[in-house]
PDB file of C-alpha atoms in Angstrom:
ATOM      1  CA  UNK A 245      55.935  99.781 -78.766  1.00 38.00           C
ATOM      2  CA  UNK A 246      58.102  99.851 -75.484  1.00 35.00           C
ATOM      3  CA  UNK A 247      59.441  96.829 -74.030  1.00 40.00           C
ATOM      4  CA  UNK A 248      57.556  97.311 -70.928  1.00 39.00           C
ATOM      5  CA  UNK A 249      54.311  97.609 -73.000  1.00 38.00           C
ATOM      6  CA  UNK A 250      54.906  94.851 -75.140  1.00 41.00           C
ATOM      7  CA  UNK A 251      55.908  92.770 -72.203  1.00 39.00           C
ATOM      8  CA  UNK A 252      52.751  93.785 -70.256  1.00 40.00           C
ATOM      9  CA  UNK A 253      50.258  93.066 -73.208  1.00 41.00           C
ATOM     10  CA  UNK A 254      52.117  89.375 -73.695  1.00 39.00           C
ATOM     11  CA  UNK A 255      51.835  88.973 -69.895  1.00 41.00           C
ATOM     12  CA  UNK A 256      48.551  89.853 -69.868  1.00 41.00           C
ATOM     13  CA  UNK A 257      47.505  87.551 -72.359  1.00 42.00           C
ATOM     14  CA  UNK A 258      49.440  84.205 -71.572  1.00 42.00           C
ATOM     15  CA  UNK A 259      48.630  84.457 -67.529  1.00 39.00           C
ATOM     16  CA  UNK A 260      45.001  84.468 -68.344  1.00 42.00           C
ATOM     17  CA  UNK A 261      44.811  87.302 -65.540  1.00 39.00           C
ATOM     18  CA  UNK A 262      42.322  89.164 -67.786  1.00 37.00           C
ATOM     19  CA  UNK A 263      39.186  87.428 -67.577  1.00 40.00           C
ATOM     20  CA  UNK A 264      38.372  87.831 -71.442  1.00 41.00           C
ATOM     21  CA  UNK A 265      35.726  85.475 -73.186  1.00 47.00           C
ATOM     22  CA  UNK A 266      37.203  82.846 -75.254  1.00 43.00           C
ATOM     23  CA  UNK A 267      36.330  84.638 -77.851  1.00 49.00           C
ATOM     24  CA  UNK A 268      38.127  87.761 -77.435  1.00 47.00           C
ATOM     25  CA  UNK A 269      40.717  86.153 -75.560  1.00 43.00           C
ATOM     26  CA  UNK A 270      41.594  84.190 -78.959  1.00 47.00           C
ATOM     27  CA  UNK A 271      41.193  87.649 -81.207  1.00 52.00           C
ATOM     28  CA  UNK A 272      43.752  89.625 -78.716  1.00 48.00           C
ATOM     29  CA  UNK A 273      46.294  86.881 -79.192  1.00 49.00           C
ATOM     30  CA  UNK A 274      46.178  86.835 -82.946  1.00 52.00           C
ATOM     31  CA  UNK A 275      46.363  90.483 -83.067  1.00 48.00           C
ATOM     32  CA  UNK A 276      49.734  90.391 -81.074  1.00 43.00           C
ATOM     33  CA  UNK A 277      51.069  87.508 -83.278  1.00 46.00           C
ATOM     34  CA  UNK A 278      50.396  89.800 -86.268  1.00 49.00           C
ATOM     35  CA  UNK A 279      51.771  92.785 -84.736  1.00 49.00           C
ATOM     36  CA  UNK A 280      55.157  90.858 -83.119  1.00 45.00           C
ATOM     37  CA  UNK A 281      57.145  88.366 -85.663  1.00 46.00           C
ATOM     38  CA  UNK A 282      57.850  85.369 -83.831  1.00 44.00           C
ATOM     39  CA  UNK A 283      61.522  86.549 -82.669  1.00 46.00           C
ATOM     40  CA  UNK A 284      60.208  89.866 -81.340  1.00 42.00           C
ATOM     41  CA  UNK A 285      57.811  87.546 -79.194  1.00 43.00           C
ATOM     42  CA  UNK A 286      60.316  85.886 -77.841  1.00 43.00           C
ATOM     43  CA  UNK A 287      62.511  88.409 -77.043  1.00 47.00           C
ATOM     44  CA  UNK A 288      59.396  90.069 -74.694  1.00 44.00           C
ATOM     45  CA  UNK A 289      59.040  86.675 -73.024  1.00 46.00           C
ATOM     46  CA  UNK A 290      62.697  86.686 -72.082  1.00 45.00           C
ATOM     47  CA  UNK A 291      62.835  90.398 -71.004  1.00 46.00           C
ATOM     48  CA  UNK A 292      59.554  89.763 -68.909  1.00 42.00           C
ATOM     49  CA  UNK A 293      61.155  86.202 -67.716  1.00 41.00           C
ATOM     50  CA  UNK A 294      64.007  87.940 -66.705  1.00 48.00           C
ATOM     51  CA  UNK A 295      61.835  90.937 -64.865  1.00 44.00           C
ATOM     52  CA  UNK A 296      59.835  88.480 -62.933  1.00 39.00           C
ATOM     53  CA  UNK A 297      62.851  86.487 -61.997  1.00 41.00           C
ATOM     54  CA  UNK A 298      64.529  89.669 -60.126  1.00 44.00           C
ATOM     55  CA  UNK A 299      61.429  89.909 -58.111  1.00 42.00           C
ATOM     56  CA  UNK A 300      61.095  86.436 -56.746  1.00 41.00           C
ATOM     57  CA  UNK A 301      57.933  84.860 -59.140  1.00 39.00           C
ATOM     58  CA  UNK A 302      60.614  82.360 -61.414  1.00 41.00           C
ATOM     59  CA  UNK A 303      58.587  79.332 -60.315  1.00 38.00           C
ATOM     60  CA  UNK A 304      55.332  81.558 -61.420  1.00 36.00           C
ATOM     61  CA  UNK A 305      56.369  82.382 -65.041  1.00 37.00           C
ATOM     62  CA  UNK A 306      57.595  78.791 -65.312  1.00 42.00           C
ATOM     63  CA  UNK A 307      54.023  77.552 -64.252  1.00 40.00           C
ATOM     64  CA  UNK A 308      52.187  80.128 -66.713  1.00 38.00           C
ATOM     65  CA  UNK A 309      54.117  77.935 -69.799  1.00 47.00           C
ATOM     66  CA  UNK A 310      53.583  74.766 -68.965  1.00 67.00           C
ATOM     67  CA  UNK A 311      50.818  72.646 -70.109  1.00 79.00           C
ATOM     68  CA  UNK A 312      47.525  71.984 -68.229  1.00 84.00           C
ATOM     69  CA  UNK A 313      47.808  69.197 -65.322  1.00 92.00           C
ATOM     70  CA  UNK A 314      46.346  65.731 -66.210  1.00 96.00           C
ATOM     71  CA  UNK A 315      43.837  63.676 -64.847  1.00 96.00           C
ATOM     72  CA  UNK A 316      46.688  60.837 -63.594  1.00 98.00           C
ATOM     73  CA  UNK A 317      49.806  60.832 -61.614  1.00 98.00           C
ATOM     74  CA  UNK A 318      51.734  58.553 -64.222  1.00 98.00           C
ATOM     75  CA  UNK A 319      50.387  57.037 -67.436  1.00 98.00           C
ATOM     76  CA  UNK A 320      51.869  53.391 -68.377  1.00 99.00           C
ATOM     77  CA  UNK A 321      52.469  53.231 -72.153  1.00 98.00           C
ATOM     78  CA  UNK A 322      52.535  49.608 -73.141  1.00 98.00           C
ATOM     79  CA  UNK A 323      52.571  48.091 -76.514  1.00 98.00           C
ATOM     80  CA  UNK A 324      52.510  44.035 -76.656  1.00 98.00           C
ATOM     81  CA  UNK A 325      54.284  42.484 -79.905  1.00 98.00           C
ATOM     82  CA  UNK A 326      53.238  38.821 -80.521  1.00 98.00           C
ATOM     83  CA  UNK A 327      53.836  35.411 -82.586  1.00 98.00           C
ATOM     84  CA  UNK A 328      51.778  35.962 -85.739  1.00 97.00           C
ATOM     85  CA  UNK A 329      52.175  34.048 -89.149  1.00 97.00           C
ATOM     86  CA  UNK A 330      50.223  34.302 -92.259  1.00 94.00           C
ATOM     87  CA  UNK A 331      47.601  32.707 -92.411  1.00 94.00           C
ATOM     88  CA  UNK A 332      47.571  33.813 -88.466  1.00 94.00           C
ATOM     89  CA  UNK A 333      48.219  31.456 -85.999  1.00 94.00           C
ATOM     90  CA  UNK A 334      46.294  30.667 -82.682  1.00 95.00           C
ATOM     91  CA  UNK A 335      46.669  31.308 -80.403  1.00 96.00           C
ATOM     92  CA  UNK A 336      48.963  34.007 -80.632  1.00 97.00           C
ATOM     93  CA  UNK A 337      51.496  34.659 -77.477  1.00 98.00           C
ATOM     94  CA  UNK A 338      53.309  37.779 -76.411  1.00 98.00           C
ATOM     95  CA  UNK A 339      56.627  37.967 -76.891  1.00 98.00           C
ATOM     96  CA  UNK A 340      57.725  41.456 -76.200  1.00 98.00           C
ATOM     97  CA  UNK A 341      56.458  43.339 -73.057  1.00 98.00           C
ATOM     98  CA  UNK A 342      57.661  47.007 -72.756  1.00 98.00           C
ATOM     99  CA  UNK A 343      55.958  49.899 -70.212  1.00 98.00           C
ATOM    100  CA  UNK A 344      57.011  53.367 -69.679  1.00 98.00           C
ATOM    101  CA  UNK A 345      56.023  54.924 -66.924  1.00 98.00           C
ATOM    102  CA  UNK A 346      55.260  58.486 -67.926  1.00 98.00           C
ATOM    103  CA  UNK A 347      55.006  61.016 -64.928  1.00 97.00           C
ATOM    104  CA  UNK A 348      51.798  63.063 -65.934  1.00 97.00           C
ATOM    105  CA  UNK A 349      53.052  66.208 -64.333  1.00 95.00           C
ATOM    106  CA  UNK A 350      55.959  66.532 -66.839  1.00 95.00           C
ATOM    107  CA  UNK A 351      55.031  63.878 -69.814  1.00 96.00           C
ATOM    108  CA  UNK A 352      58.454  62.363 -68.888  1.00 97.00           C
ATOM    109  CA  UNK A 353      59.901  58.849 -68.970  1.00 98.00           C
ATOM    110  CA  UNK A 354      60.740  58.113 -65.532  1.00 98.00           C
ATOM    111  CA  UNK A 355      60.980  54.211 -65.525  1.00 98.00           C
ATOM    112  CA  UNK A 356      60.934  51.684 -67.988  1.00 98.00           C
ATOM    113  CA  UNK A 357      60.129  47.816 -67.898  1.00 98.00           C
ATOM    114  CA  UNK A 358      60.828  45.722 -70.891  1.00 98.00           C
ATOM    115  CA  UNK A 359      61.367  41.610 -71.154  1.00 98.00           C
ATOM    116  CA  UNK A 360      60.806  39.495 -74.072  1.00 98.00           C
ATOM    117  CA  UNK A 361      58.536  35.963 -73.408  1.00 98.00           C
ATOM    118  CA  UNK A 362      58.875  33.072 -74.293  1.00 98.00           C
ATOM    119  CA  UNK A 363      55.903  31.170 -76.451  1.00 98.00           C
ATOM    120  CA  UNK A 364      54.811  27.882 -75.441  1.00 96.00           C
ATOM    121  CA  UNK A 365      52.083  26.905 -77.741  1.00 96.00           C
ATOM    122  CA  UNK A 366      54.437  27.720 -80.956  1.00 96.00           C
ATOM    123  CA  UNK A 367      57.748  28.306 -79.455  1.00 97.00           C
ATOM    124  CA  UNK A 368      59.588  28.795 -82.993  1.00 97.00           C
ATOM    125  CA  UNK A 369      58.800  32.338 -83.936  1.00 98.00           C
ATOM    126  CA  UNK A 370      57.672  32.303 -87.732  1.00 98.00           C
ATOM    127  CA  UNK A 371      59.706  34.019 -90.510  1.00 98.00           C
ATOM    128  CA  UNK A 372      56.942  36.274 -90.815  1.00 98.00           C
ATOM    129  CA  UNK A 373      56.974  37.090 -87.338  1.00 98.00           C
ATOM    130  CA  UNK A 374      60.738  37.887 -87.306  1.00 98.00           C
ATOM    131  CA  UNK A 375      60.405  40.182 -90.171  1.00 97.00           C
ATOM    132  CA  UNK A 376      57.574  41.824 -88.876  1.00 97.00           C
ATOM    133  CA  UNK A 377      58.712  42.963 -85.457  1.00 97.00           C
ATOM    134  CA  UNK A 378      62.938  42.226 -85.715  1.00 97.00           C
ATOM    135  CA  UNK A 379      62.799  39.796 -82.866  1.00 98.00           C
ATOM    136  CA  UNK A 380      64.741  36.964 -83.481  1.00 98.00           C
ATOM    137  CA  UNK A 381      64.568  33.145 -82.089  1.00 98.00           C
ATOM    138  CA  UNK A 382      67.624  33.598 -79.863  1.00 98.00           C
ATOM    139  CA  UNK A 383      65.863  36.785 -78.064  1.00 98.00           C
ATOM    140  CA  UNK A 384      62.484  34.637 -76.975  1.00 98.00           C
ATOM    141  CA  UNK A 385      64.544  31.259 -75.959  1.00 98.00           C
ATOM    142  CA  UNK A 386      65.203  31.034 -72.241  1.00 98.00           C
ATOM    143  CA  UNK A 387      63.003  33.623 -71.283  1.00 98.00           C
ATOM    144  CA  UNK A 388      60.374  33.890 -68.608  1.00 98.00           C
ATOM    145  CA  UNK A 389      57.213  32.702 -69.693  1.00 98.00           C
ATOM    146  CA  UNK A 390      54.333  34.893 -69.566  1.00 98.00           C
ATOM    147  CA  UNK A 391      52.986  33.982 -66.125  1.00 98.00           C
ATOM    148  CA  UNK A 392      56.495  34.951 -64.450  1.00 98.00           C
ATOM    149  CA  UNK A 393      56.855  38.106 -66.670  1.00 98.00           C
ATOM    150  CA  UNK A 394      53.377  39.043 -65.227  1.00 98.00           C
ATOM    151  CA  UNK A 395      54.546  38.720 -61.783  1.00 98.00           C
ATOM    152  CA  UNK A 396      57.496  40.606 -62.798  1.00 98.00           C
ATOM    153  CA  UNK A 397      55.299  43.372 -63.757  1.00 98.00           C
ATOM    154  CA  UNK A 398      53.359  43.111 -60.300  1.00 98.00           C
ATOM    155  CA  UNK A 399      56.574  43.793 -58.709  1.00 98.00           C
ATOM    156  CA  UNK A 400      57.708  46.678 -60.624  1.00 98.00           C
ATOM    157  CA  UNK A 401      54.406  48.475 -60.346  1.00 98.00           C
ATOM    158  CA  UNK A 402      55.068  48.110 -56.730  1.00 98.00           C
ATOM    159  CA  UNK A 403      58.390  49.186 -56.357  1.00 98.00           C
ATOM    160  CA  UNK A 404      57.275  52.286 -59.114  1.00 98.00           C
ATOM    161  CA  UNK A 405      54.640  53.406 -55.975  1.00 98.00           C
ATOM    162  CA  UNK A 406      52.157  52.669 -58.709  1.00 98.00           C
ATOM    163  CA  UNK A 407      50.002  50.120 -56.472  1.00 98.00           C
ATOM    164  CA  UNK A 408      49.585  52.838 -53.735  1.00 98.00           C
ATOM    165  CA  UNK A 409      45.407  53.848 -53.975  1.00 96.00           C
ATOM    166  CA  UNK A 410      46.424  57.151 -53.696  1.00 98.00           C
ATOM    167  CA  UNK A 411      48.335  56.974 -56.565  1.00 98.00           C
ATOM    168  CA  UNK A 412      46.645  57.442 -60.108  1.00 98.00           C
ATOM    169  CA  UNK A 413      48.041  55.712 -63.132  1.00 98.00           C
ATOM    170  CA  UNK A 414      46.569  54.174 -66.128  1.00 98.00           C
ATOM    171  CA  UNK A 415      47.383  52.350 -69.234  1.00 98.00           C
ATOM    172  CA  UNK A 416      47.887  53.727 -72.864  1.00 98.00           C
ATOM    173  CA  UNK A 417      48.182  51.590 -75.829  1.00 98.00           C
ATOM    174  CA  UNK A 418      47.560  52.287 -79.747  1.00 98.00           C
ATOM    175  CA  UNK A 419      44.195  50.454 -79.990  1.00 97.00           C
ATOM    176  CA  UNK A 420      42.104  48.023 -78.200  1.00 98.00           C
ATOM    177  CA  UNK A 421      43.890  44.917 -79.139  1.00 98.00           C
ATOM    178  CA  UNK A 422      46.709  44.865 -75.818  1.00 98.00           C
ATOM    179  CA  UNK A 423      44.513  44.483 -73.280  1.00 98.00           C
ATOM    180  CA  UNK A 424      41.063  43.773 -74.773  1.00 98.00           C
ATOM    181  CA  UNK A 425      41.737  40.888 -77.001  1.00 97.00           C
ATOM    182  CA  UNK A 426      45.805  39.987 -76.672  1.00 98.00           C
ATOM    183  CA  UNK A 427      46.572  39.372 -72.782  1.00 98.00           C
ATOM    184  CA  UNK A 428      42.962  38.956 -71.442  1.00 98.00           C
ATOM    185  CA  UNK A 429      42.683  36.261 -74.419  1.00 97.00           C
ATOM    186  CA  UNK A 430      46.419  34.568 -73.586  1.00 98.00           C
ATOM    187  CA  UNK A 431      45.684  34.917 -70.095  1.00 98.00           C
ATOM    188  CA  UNK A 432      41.838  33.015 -70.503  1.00 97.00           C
ATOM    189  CA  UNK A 433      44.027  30.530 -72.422  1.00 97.00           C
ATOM    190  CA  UNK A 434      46.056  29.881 -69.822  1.00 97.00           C
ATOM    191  CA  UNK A 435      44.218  29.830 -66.917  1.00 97.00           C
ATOM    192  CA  UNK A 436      45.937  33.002 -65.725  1.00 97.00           C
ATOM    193  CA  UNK A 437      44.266  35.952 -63.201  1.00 97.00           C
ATOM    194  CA  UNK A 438      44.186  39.464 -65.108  1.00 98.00           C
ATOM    195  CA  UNK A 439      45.431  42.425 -62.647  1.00 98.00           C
ATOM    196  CA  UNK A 440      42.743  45.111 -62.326  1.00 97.00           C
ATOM    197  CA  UNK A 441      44.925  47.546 -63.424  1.00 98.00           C
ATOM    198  CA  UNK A 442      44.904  45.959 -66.855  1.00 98.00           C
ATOM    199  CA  UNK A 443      41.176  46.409 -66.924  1.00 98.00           C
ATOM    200  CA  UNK A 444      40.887  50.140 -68.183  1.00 97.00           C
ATOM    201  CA  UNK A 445      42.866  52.015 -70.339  1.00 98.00           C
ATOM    202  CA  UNK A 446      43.352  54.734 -72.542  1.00 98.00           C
ATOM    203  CA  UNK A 447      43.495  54.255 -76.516  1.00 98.00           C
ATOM    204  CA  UNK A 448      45.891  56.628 -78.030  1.00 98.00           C
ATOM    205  CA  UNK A 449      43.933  56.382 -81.281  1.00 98.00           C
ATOM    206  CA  UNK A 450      40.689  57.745 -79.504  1.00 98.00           C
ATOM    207  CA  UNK A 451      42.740  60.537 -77.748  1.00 98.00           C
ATOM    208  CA  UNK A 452      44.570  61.561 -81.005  1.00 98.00           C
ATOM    209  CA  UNK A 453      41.242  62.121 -83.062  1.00 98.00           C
ATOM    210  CA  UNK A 454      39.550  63.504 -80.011  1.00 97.00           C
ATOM    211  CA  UNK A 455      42.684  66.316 -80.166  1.00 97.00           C
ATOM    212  CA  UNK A 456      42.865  66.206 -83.965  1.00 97.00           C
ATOM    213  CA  UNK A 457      39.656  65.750 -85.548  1.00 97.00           C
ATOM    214  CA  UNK A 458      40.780  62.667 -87.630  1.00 97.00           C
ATOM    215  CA  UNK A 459      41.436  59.320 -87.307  1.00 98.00           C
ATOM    216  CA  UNK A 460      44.753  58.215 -87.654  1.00 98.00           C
ATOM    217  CA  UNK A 461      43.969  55.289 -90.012  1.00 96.00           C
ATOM    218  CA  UNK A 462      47.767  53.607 -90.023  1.00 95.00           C
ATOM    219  CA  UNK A 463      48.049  54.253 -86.327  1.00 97.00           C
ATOM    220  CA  UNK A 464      51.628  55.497 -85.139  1.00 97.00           C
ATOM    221  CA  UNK A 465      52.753  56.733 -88.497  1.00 96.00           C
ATOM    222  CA  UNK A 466      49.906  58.994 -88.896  1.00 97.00           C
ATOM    223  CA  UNK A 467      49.525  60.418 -85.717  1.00 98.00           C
ATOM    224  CA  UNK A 468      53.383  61.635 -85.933  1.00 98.00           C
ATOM    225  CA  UNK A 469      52.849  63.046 -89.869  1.00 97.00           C
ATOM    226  CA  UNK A 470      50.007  64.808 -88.263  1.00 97.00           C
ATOM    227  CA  UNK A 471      52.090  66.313 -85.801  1.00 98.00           C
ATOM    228  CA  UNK A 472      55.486  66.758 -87.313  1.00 98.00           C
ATOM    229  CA  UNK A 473      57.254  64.222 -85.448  1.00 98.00           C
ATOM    230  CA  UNK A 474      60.240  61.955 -86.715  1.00 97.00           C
ATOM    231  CA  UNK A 475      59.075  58.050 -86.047  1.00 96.00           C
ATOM    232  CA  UNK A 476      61.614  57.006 -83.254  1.00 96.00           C
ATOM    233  CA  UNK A 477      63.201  53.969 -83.775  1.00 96.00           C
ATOM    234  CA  UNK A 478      61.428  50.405 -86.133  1.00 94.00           C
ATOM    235  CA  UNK A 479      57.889  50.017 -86.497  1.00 93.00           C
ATOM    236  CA  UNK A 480      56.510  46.878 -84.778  1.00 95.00           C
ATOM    237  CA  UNK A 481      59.151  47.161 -82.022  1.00 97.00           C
ATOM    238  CA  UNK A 482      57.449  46.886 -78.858  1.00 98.00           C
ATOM    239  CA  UNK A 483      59.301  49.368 -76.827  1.00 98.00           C
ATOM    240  CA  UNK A 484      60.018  51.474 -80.036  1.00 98.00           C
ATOM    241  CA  UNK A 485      56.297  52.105 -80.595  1.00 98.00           C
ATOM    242  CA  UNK A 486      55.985  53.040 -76.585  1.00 98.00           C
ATOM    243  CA  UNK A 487      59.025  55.790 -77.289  1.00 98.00           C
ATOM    244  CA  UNK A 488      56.422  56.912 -80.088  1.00 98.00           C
ATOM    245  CA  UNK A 489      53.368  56.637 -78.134  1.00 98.00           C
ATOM    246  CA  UNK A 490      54.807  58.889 -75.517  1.00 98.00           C
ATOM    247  CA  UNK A 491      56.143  61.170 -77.978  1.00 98.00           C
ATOM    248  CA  UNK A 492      52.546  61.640 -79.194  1.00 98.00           C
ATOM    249  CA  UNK A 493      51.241  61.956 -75.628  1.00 98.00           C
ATOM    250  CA  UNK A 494      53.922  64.706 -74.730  1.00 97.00           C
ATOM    251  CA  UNK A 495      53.191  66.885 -77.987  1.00 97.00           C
ATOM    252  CA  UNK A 496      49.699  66.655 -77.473  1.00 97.00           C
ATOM    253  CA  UNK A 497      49.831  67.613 -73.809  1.00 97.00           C
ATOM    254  CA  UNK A 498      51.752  70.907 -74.723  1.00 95.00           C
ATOM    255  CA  UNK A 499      48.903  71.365 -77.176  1.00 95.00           C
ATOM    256  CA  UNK A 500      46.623  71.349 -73.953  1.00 95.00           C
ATOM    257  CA  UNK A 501      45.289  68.001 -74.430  1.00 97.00           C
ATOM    258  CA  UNK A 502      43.751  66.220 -71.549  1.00 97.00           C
ATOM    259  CA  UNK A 503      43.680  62.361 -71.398  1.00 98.00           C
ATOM    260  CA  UNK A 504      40.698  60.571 -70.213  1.00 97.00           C
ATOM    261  CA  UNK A 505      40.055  56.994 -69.851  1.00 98.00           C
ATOM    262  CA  UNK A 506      38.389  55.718 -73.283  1.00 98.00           C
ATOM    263  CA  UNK A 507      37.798  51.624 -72.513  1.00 96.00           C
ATOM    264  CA  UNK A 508      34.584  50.759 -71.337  1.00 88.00           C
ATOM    265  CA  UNK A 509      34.712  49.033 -67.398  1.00 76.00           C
ATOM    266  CA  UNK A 510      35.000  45.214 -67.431  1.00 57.00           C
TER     267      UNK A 510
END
């Protein structure tokens, strides 16, 4: 088969400008993955890259291989860590409060917020605690307490452009515990106001198994097994587990995943 051939039934195939069924579309693309290796495949994509290039449609070709557009401008991947004991002690406090703002266009980092708390109700962190997450009694002490960290976060959402209405954005976690149970439960505590845009949400959990077809059971460190990914950084680290979280968002929007809101409205 000719370059130009091979090129044109490739073409054909990835710019969806045949309108096949899904059906058929799906047979005609395993029949050219088991008549091209995976290097010949490649080399057609770069000829017909190449091809288009010279005649003005770079920005085209670079569309046709990206990955569908999402439902929100920027998701916020957050992922509280907190004092904890065993037996568990209550009430529990954040002490670690990361968000990445991920731009939903490109599954990017663009901006990152991240400040450690400091408890009130059991200011010494437990040994338990310490072990569990790697936060240490020197990185809590002297540090804002919750209700300035939360108008910390006001402020950075604002600079960010992410309190503009026209502007969509929306929180991710690993669970329902962040913002169902941990800061509307510290906040009740404390007599604190809850932002409305802690009040939906999108649990990564939910997506993954929507995508996947199984529940990832130990949370983070299944959902990268299941998609070949190396586990960035210490488990229980706040902003480590948001690196992971968008990691897992990223790979699954190249698989043509599309995120959707999965809390329930207050």
């Amino acid at each position: 088969v000719s370059d130009a051939s091979g090129c044109s039934m490739i073409a054909l195939l990835h710019t969806g400008a045949a309108k096949f069924p899904p059906n058929l579309l799906s047979r005609s693309r395993q029949a050219v993955s088991l008549l091209f290796p995976a290097g010949v495949l490649e080399g057609f994509r770069s000829i017909l890259s190449r091809k288009l290039a010279s005649h003005g449609f770079g920005a085209s070709m670079a569309a046709m291989s990206s990955f569908p557009p999402q439902r929100y401008h920027y998701f916020l991947v957050l992922d509280f860590e907190a004092t904890c004991d065993k037996p568990q002690i209550h009430p529990q406090e954040i002490i670690e409060f990361p968000i990445l703002k991920l731009n939903g266009r490109t599954m990017e980092i663009e901006s990152t917020f991240h400040m450690y708390v400091q408890p009130v109700v059991h200011p010494q962190l437990t040994p338990f605690c310490t072990e569990l997450t790697g936060i240490i009694q020197g990185m809590v002490d002297g540090q804002p307490s919750l209700q300035q960290v939360l108008e910390r976060v006001d402020e950075w959402m604002a600079k960010e452009g992410l309190l503009d209405p026209s502007v969509k954005s929306i929180f991710v976690t690993c669970g329902d515990w962040d913002l169902k149970v941990m800061l509307p439960g510290q906040c009740q505590y404390l007599g604190l106001p809850v932002a409305d845009y802690f009040k939906q949400w999108i649990n990564l959990k939910k997506a993954y198994s929507f995508a996947m077809g199984s529940w990832p059971k130990n949370g983070l460190l299944d959902m990268n097994k299941g998609l070949n990914l190396q586990h960035i950084g210490r488990p229980h680290s706040g902003i480590d587990d948001c690196k992971n979280i968008a990691n897992i968002m990223k790979t699954l929007a190249h698989r043509g995943f599309i995120f959707k809101q999965t809390s329930k409205p207050f």
